[in-house]
C-alpha atoms as one frame of an Amber mdcrd trajectory, in Angstrom:
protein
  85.158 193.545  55.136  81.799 194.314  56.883  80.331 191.433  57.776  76.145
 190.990  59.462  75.637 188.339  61.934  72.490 186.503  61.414  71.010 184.426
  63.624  74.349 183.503  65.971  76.278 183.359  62.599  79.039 185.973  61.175
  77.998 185.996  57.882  80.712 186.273  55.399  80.547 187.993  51.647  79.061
 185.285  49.234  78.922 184.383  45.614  75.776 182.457  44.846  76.298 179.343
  42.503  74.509 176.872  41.353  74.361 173.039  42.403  77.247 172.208  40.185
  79.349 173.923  42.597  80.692 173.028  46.208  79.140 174.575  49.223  82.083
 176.474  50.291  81.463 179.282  53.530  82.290 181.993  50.054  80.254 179.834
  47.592  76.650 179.897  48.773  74.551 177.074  46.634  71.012 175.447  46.839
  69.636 172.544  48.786  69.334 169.601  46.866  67.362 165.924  47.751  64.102
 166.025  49.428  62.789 169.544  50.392  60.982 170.475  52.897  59.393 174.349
  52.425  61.859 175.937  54.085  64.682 174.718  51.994  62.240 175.142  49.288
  61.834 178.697  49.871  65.636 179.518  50.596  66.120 177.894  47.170  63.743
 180.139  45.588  64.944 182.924  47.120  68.870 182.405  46.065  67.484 181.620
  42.296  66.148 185.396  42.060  69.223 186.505  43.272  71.479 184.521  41.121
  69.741 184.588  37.750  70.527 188.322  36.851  74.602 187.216  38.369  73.527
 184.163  36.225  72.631 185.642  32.748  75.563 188.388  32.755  78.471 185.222
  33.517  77.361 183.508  31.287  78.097 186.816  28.508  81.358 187.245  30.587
  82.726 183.325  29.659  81.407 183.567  26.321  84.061 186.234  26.133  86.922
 185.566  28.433  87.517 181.674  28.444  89.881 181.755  31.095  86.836 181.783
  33.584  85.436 178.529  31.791  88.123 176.556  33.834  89.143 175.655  37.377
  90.416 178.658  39.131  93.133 178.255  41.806  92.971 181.706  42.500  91.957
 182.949  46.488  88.625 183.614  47.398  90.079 186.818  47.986  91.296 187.588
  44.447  88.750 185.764  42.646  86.165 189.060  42.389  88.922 190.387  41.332
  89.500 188.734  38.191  85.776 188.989  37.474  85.276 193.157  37.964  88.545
 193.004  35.478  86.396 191.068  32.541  83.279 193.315  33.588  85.325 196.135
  33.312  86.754 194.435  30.005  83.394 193.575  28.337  81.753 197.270  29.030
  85.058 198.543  27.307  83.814 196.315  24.113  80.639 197.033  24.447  81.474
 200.886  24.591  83.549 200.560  21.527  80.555 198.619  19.205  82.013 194.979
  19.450  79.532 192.124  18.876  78.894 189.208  21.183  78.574 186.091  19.277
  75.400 183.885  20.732  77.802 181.219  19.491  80.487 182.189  22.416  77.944
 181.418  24.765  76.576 178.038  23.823  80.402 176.953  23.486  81.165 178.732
  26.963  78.189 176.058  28.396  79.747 173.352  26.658  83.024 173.287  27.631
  81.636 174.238  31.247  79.757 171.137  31.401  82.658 168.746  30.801  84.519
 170.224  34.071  83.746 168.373  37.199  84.694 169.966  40.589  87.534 168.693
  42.750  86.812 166.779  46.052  89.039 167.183  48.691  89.721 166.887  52.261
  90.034 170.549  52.565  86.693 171.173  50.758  84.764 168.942  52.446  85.653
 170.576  56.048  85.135 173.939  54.728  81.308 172.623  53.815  80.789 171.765
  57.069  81.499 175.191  58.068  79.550 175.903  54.807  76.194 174.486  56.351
  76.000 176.137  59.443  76.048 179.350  57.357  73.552 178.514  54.898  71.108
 177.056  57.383  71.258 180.996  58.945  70.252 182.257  55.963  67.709 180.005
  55.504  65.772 180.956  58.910  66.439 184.532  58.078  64.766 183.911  54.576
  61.408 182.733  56.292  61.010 186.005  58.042  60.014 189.118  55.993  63.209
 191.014  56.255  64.724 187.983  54.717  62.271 188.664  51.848
């Protein structure tokens, strides 16, 4: 519930996805298109954040396919559901059960066929979206943002 204000922006807790995803004000993602250095950097920047999230997801919907699909749950309850399979997956790993490298490669695979919904209601909650990824990307070119 704490939330920083950067720039002249209330920043809001955010997941970090990849471009597959919508920009959503929750769902921070890259730029995509022609870059200037800027959004070059801010991309850079959110990749070294997101690839140790990244790497342990992708272990997470290797095990628990229910996170391969759409979820309709809130942004709210949506962390959630994912602390529950963390909390799930160190209880395997505690108790010696092996991770196939199969799971994984299946997890991508099925992940791949989903395309994302386009709505009305998605595409106004981008536009609020923007104006808070454009903060962190003037934040990111200063060395606090580092």
């Amino acid at each position: 519930d704490q939330k920083i204000t950067v720039g002249d922006v209330k920043m809001p807790i955010v997941i970090l996805g990849d471009p597959a995803y919508p920009l959503m004000p929750w769902l921070m993602k890259p730029y995509t298109g022609a870059l200037d250095s800027d959004k070059e950097l801010f991309n850079y920047r959110l990749s070294k954040c997101r690839m140790v999230v990244e790497c342990a997801f992708e272990r997470l919907k290797g095990c628990w396919r229910s996170l391969l699909t759409r979820s309709d749950l809130s942004e709210t309850n949506i962390p959630i559901v994912i602390a529950a399979c963390c909390v799930l997956h160190n209880l395997c790993e505690s108790k010696g059960e092996t991770f196939m490298a199969g799971w994984e490669v299946e997890a991508n695979r099925l992940a791949a066929d989903y395309t994302q919904p386009d709505t009305r209601a998605i595409r106004r909650a981008q536009r609020d979206a923007l104006h808070i990824r454009e903060a962190l990307k003037t934040s990111f070119q200063t060395d606090q943002g580092n």
